GROMACS .gro file of C-alpha atoms in nm:
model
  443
    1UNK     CA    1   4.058  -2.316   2.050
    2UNK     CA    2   3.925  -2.069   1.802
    3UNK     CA    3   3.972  -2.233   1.410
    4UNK     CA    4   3.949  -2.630   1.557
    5UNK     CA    5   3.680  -2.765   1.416
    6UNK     CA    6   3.415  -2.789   1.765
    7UNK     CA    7   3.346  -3.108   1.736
    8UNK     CA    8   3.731  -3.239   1.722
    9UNK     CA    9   3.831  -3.014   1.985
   10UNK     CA   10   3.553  -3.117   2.202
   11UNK     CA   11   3.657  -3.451   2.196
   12UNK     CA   12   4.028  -3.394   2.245
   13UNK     CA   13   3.967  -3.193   2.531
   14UNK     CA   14   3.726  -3.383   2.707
   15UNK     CA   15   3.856  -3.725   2.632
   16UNK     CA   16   4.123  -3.698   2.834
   17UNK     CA   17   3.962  -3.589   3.153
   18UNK     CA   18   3.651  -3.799   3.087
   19UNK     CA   19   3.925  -4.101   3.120
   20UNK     CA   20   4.119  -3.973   3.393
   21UNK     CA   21   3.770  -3.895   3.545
   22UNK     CA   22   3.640  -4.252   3.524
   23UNK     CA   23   3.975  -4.379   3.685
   24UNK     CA   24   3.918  -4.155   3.965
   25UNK     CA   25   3.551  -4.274   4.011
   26UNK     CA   26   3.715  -4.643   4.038
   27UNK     CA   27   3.944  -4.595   4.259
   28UNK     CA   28   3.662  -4.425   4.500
   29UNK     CA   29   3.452  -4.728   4.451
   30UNK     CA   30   3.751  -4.989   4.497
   31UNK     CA   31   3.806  -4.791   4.863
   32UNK     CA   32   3.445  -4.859   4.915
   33UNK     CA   33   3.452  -5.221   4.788
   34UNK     CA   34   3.777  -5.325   4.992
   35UNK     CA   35   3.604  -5.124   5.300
   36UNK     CA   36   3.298  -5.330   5.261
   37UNK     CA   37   3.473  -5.654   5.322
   38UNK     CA   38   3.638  -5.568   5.660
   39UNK     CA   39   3.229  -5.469   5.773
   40UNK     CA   40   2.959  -5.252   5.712
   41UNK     CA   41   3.065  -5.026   6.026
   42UNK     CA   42   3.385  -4.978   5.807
   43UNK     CA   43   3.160  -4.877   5.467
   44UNK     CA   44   2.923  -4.645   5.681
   45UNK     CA   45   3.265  -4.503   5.821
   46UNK     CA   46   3.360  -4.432   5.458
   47UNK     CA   47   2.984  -4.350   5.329
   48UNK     CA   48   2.991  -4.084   5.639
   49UNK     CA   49   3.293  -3.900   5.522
   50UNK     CA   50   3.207  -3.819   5.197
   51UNK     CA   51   3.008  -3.534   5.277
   52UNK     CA   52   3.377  -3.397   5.397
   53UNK     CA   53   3.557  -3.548   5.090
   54UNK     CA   54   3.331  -3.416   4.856
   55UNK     CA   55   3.385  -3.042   4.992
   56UNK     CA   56   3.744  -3.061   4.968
   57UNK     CA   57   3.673  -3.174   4.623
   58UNK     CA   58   3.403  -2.905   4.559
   59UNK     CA   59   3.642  -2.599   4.682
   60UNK     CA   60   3.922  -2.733   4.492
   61UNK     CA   61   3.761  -2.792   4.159
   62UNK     CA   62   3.501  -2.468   4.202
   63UNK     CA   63   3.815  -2.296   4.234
   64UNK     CA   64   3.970  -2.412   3.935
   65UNK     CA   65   3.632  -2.353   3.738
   66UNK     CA   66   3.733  -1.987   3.844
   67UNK     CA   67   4.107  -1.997   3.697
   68UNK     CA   68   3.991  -2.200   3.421
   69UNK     CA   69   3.729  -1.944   3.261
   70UNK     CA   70   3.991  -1.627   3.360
   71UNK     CA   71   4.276  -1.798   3.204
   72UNK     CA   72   4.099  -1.890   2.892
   73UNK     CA   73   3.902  -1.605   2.841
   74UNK     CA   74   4.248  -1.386   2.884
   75UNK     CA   75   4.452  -1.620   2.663
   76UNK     CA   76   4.189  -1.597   2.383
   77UNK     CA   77   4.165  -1.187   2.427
   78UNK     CA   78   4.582  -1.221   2.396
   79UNK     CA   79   4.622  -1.099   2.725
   80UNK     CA   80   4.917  -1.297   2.888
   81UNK     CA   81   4.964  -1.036   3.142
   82UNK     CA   82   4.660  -1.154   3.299
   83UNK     CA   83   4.655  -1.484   3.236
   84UNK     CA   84   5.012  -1.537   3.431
   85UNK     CA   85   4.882  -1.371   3.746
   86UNK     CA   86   4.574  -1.620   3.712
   87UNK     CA   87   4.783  -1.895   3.711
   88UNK     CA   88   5.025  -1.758   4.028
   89UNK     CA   89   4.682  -1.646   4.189
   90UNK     CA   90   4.524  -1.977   4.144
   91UNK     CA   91   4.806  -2.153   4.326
   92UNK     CA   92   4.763  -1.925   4.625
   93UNK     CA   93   4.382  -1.993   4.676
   94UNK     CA   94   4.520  -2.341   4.642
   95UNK     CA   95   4.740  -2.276   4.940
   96UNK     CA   96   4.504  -2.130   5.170
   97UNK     CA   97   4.202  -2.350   5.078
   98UNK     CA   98   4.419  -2.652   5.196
   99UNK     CA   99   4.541  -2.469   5.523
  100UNK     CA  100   4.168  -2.451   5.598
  101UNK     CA  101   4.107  -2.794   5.559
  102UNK     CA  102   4.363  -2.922   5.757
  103UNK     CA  103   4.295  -2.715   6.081
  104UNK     CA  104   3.920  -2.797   6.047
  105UNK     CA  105   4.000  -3.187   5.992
  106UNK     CA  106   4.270  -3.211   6.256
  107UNK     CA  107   4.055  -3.072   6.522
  108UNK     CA  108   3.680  -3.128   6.423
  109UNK     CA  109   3.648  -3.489   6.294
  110UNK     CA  110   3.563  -3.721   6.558
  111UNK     CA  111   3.335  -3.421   6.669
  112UNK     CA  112   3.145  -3.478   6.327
  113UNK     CA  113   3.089  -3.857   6.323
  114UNK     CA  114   3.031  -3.809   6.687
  115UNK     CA  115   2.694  -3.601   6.593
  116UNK     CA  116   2.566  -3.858   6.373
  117UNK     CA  117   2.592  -4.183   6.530
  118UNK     CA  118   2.659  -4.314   6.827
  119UNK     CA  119   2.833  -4.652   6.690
  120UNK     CA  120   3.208  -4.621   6.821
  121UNK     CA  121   3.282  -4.837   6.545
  122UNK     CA  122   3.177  -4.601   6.293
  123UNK     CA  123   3.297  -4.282   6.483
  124UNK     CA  124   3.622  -4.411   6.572
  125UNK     CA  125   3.683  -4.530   6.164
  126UNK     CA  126   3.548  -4.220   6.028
  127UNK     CA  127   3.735  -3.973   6.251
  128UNK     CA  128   4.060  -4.161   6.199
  129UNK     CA  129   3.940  -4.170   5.802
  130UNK     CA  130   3.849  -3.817   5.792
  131UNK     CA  131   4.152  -3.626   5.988
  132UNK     CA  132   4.475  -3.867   5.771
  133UNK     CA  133   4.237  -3.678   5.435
  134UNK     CA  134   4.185  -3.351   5.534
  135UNK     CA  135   4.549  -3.330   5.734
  136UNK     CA  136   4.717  -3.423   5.412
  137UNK     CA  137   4.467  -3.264   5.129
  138UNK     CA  138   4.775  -3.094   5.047
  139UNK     CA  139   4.784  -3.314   4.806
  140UNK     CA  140   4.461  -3.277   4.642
  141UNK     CA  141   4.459  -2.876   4.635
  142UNK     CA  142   4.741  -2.883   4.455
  143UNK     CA  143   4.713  -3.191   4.246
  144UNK     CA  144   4.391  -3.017   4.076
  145UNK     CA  145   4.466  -2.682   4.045
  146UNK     CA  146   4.764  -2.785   3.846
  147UNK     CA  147   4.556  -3.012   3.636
  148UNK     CA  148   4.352  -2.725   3.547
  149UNK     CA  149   4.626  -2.520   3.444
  150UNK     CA  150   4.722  -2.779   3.209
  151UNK     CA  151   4.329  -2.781   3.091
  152UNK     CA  152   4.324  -2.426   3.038
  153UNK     CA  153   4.597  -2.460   2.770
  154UNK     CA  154   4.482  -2.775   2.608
  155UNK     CA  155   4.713  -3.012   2.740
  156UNK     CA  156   4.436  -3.215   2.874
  157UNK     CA  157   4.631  -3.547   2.812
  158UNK     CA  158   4.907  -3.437   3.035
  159UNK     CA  159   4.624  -3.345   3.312
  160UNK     CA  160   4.476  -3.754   3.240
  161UNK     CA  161   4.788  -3.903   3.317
  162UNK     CA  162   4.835  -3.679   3.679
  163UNK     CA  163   4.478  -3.785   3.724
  164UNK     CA  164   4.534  -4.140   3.636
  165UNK     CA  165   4.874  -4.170   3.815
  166UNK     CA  166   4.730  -4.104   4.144
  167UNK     CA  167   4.425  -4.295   4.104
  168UNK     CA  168   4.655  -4.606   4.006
  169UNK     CA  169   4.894  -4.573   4.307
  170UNK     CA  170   4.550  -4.540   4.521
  171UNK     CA  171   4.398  -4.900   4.387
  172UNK     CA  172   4.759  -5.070   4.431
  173UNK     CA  173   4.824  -4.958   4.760
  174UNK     CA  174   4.440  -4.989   4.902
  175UNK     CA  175   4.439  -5.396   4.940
  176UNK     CA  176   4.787  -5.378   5.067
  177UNK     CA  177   4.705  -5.136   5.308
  178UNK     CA  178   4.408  -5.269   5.400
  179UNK     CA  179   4.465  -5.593   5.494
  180UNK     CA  180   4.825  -5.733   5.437
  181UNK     CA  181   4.934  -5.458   5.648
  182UNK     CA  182   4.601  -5.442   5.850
  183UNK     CA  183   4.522  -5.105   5.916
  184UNK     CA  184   4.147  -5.149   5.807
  185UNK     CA  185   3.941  -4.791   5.717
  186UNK     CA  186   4.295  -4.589   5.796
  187UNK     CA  187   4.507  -4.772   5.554
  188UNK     CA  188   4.241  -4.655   5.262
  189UNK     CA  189   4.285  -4.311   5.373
  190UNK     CA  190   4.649  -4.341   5.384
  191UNK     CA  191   4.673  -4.492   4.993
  192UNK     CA  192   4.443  -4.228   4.903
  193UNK     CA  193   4.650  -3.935   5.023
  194UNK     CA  194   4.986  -4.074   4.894
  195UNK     CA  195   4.858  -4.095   4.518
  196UNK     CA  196   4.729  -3.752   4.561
  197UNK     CA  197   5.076  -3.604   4.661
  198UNK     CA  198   5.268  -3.797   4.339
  199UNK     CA  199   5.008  -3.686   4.115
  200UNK     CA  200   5.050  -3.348   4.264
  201UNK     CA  201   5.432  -3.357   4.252
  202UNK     CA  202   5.431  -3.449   3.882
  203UNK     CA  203   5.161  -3.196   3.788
  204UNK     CA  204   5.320  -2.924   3.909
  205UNK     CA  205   5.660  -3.059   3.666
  206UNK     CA  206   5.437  -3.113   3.418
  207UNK     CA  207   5.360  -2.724   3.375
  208UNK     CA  208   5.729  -2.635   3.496
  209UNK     CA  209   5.814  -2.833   3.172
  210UNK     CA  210   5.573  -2.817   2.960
  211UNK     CA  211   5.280  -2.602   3.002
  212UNK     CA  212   5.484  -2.260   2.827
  213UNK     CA  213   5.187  -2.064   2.749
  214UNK     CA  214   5.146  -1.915   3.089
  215UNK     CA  215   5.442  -1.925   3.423
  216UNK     CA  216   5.326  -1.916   3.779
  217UNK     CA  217   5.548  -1.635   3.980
  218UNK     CA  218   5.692  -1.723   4.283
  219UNK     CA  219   5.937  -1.506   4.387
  220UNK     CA  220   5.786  -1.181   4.444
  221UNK     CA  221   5.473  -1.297   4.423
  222UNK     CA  222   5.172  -1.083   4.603
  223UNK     CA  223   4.843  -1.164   4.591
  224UNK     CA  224   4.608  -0.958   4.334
  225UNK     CA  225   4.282  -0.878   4.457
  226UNK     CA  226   4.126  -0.833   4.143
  227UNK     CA  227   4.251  -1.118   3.984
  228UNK     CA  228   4.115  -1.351   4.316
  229UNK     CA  229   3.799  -1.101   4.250
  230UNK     CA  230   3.787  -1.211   3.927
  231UNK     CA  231   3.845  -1.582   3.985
  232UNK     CA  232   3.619  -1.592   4.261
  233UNK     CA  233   3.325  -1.443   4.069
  234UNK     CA  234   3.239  -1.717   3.874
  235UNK     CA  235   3.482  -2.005   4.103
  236UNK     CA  236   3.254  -1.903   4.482
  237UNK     CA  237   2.898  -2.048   4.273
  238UNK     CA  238   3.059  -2.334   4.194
  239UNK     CA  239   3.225  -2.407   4.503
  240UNK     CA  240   2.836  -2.339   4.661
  241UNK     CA  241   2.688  -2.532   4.403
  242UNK     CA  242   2.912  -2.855   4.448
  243UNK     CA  243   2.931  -2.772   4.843
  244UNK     CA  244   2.571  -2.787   4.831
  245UNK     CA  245   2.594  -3.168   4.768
  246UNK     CA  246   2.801  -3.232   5.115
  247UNK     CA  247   2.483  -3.065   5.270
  248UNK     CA  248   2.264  -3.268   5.133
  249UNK     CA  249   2.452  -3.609   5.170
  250UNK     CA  250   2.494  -3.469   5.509
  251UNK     CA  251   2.094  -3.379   5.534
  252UNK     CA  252   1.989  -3.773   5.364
  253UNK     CA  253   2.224  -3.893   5.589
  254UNK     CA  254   2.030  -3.775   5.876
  255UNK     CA  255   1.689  -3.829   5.713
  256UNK     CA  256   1.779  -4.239   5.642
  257UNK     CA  257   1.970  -4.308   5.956
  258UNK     CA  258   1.643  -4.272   6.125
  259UNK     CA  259   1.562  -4.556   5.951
  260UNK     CA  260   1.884  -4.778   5.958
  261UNK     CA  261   2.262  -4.757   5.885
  262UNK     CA  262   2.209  -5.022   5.602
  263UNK     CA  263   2.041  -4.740   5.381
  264UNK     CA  264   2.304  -4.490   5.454
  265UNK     CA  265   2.581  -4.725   5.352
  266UNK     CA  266   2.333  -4.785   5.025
  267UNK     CA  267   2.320  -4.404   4.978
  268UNK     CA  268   2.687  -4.419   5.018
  269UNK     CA  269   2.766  -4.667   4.755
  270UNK     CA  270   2.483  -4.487   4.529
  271UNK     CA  271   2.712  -4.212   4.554
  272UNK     CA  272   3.062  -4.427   4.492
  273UNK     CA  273   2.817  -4.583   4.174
  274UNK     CA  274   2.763  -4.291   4.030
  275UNK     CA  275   3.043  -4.103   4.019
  276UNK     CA  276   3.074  -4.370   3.715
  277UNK     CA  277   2.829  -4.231   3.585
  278UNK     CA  278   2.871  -3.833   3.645
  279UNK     CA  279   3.262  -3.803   3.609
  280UNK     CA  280   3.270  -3.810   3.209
  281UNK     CA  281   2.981  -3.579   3.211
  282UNK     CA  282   3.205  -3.317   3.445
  283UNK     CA  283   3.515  -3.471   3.215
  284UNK     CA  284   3.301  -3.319   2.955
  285UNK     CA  285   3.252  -2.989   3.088
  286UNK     CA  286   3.599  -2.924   3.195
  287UNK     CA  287   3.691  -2.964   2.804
  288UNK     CA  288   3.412  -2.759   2.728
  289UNK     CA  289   3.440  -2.478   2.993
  290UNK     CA  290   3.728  -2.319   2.785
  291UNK     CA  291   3.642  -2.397   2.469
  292UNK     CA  292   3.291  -2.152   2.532
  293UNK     CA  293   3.544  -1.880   2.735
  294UNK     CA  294   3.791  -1.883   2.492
  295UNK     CA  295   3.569  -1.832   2.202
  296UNK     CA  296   3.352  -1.602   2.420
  297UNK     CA  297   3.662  -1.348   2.443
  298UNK     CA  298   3.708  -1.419   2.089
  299UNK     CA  299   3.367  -1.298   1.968
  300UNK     CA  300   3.254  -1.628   1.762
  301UNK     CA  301   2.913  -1.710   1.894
  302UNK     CA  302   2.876  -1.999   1.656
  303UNK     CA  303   3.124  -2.201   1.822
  304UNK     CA  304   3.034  -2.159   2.177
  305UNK     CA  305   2.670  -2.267   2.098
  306UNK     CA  306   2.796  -2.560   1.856
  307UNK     CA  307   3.024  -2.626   2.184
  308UNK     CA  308   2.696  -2.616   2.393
  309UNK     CA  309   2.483  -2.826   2.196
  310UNK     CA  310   2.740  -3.136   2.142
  311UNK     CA  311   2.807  -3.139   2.541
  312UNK     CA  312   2.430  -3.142   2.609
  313UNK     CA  313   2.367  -3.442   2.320
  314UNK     CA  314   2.673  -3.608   2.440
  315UNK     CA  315   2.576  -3.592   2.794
  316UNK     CA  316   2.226  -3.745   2.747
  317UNK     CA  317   2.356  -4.051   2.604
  318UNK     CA  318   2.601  -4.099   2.889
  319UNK     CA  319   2.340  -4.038   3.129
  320UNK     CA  320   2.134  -4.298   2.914
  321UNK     CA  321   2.328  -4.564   2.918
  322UNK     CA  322   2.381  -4.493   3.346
  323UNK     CA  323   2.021  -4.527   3.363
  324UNK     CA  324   2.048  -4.861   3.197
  325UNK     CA  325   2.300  -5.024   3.402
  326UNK     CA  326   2.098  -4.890   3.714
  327UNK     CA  327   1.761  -5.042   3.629
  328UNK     CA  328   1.930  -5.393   3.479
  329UNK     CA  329   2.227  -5.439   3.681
  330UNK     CA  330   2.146  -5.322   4.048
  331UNK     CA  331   2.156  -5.639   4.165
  332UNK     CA  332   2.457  -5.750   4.070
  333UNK     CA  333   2.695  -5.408   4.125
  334UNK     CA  334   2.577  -5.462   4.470
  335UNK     CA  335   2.590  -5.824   4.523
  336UNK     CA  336   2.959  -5.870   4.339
  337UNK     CA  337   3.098  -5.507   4.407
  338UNK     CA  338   2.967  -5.449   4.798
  339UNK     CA  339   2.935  -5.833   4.927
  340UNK     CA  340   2.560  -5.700   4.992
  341UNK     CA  341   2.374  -5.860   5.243
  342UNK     CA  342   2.004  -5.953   5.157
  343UNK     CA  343   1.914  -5.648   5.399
  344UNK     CA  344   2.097  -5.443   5.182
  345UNK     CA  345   1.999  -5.588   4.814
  346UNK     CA  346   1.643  -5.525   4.986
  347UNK     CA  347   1.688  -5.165   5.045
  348UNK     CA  348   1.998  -5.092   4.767
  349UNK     CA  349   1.793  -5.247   4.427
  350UNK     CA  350   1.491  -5.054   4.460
  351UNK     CA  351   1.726  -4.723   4.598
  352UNK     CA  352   1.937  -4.728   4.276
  353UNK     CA  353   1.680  -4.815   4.027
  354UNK     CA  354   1.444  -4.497   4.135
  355UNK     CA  355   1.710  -4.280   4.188
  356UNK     CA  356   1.812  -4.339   3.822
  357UNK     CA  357   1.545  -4.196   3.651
  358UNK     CA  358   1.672  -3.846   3.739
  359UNK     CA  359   1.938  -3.986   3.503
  360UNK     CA  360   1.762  -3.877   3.185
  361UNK     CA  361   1.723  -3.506   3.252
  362UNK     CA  362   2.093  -3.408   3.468
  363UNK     CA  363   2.317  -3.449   3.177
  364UNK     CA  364   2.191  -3.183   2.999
  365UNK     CA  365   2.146  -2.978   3.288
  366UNK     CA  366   2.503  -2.983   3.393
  367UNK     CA  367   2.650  -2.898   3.053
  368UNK     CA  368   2.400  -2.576   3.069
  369UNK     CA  369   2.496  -2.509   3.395
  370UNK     CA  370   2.845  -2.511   3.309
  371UNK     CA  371   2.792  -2.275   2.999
  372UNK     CA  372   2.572  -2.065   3.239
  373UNK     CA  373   2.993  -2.053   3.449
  374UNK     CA  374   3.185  -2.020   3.119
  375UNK     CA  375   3.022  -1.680   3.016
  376UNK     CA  376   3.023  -1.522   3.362
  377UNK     CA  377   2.642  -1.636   3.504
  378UNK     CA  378   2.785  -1.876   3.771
  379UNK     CA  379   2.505  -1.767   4.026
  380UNK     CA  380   2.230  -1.912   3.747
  381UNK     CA  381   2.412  -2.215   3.810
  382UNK     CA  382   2.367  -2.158   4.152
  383UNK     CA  383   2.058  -2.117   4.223
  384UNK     CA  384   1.950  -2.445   3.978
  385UNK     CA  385   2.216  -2.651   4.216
  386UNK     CA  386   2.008  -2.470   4.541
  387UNK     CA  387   1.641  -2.534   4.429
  388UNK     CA  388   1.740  -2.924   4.308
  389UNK     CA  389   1.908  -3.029   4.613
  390UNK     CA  390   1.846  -2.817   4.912
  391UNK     CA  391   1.493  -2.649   4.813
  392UNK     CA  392   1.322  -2.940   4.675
  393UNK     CA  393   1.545  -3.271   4.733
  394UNK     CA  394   1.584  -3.237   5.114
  395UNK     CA  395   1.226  -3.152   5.248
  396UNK     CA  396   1.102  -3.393   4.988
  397UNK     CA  397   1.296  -3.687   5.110
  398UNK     CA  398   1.239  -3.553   5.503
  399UNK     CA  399   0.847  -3.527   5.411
  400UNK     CA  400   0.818  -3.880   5.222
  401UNK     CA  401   1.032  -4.024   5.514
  402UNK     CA  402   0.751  -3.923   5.740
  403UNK     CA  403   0.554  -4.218   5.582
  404UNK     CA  404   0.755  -4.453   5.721
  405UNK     CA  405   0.822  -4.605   5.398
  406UNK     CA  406   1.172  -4.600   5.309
  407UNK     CA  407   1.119  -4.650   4.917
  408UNK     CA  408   0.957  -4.322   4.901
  409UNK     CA  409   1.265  -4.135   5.031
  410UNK     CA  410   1.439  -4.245   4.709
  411UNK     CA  411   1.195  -4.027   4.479
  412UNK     CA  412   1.324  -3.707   4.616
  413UNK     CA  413   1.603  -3.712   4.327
  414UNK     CA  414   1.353  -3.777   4.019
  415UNK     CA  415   1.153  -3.473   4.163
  416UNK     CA  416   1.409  -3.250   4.210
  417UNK     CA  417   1.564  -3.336   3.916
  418UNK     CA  418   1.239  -3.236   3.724
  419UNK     CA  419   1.234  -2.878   3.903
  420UNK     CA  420   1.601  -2.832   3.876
  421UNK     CA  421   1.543  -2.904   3.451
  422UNK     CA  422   1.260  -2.603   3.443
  423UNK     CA  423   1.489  -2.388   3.560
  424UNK     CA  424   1.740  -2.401   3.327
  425UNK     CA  425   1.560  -2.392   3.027
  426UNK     CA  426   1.440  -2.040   3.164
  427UNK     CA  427   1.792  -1.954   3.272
  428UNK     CA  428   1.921  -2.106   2.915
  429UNK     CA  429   1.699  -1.858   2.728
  430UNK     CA  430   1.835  -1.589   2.943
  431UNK     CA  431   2.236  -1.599   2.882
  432UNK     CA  432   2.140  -1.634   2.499
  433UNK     CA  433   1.940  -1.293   2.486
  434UNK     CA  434   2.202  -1.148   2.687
  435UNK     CA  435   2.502  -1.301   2.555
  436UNK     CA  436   2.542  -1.501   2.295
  437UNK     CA  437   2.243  -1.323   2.047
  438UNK     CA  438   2.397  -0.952   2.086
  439UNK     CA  439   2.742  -1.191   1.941
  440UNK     CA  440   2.562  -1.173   1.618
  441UNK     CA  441   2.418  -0.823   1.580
  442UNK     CA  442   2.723  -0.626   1.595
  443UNK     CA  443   2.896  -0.871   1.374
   0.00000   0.00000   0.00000
């Protein structure tokens, strides 16, 4: 972490996740594409969850932002002490977080699909969808927190093939599922839950057997208050800043079922699209994350801002070639991937294509806003993830849906992308005067 040279250990950090990460993102989209040939109630079903999906997801990975940063920052500073009751810690937020989800998803589901359409088809799919996911997220919560355990250290090829393990048993058992066996929307939730609990099961070997540098106590084990504290402190704007996206899948999904539920199952598969897209950038930042803590602890300020600027460089030209696919290839991702209707293609080509252009300013955004986590300024990241998506994107879309125009809704993103950028160049110049430059005058 600390003599590497940055741009090697970049790469052979992020590499790992950024593949594991793009597995992942398929097997979401082959849910969505097997979903989308048993009917488009079945896809909206799916599309309608995700707000739900994507919260487990968002507490789960916010959380292990948290126990990332602590555990690096501790291991570079030499302090095992602290970096074992990180780990144990980390396992027990785990714990709880899941506990949560399962009481709210056992009783609540068919409540939630039941306020946003009226379709029994849809309700019926979602709930059933919704409650096997949360019910057995046991799965997840574990699965990830692991993962990043096995990031913190550097063993981010053992955390790719947990990742990649459950996203393979997911895409074998989906069709099966599906339709041999015949159990529609519930047999995707079912295949997605199972590869979660194997991949969980061998992540949690994995650091019994591997991952030496730290242990996670179990007998004995009491929770530490600071240590959650500590966790929490930079882990709680995360979670917010990725829970803010439920809200606002939940808020478009209000805004464009107004209009029809073929452009919520568009946003939906924008959303399955993208994560193509997206994951290597967050693939990115979870190799980068403790690369900047570690070297933060360590006092070498040239390495966590040669750290920043690769992620933001390497970022952009993901992001460039998504926009690229998006504006050439709309067409036929939805035509070949989604069995799209000419309703759909109608609504879908025009959807992706504008909603693209935001594209070519979020990479860079995201790897600030993750440097912003690494050196303890997770409520900058915050408040850029609150004024792009809740402060701008929502009443933008709600007050360019009031034209009755549809294809306006879709420039919400490019506009709140574009306020969401200002920000963080002012927030950018901030954690340098305060952190990084003061790195240099004592040295």
């Amino acid at each position: 972490m600390g003599v590497l040279p940055v741009n090697r250990l970049l790469l052979s950090m992020s590499v790992p996740i950024m593949i594991s990460m793009l597995v992942s993102a398929l097997y979401n989209i082959v849910d969505s594409v097997y979903v989308s040939r048993v009917s488009e109630d079945a896809l909206n079903a799916v599309s309608l969850a995700f707000p739900v999906q994507n919260l487990m997801i968002a507490v789960s990975t916010g959380t292990g932002v948290g126990i990332n940063a602590l555990l690096s920052k501790s291991l570079g500073e030499k302090n095992f002490e602290r970096a074992n009751r990180a780990a144990s810690n980390g396992v027990f937020l785990a714990v709880c977080s899941y506990a949560v989800f399962a009481l709210l998803g056992g009783f609540f589901s068919r409540f939630y699909f039941a306020v946003q359409t009226d379709v029994e088809a849809i309700v019926s799919g979602g709930a059933a969808y919704t409650s096997i996911c949360t019910v057995f997220s046991f799965g997840l919560f574990i699965q990830i927190t692991f993962e990043r355990l096995l990031q913190s250290t550097g063993k981010t090829l053992y955390s790719m093939f947990t990742q990649t393990l459950g996203a393979i048993i997911n895409i074998v058992l989906d069709p099966i599922l599906i339709f041999t066996c015949g159990m529609g929307v519930t047999g995707a939730a079912v295949a997605t839950v199972i590869g979660q609990i194997i991949a969980a099961a061998v992540s949690v070997i994995l650091n019994t057997k591997r991952n030496r540098e730290i242990t996670v106590a179990v007998r004995g084990f009491r929770p530490d208050g600071a240590t959650i504290g500590r966790i929490y402190s930079v882990g709680i704007p995360s979670i917010i800043m990725a829970s803010i996206g439920s809200v606002m899948t939940f808020g478009l999904n209000q805004i464009l079922i107004a209009f029809n539920t073929t452009a919520t199952a568009v946003l939906g598969i924008y959303f399955k699209l993208q994560s193509f897209i997206f994951m290597p950038i967050f693939g990115l930042n979870n190799g980068m994350v403790p690369i900047i803590a570690y070297n933060f602890g360590a006092r070498k300020p040239d390495r966590m801002l040669k750290a920043i600027k690769l992620g933001a460089v390497y970022a952009t030209i993901i992001m460039a070639v998504g926009f690229a696919i998006f504006q050439l290839a709309s067409g036929f991702l939805l035509s070949v991937l989604f069995d799209a209707s000419e309703a759909m293609l109608a609504i879908g080509v025009p959807a992706l294509r504008t909603i693209s252009i935001s594209f070519l300013l979020a990479g860079a955004c995201i790897i600030c806003s993750s440097a912003f986590q690494a050196l303890g300024h997770g409520l900058l990241s915050l408040i850029s993830s609150v004024v792009r998506q809740l402060v701008v994107l929502l009443p933008a879309a709600w007050l360019l849906s009031l034209s009755g125009r549809l294809e306006l809704v879709w420039w919400a993103f490019p506009l709140s992308e574009l306020f969401s950028t200002t920000l963080t160049v002012m927030f950018l110049i901030y954690v340098y005067k305060k952190e990084i430059r003061p790195l240099y005058e004592v040295r």
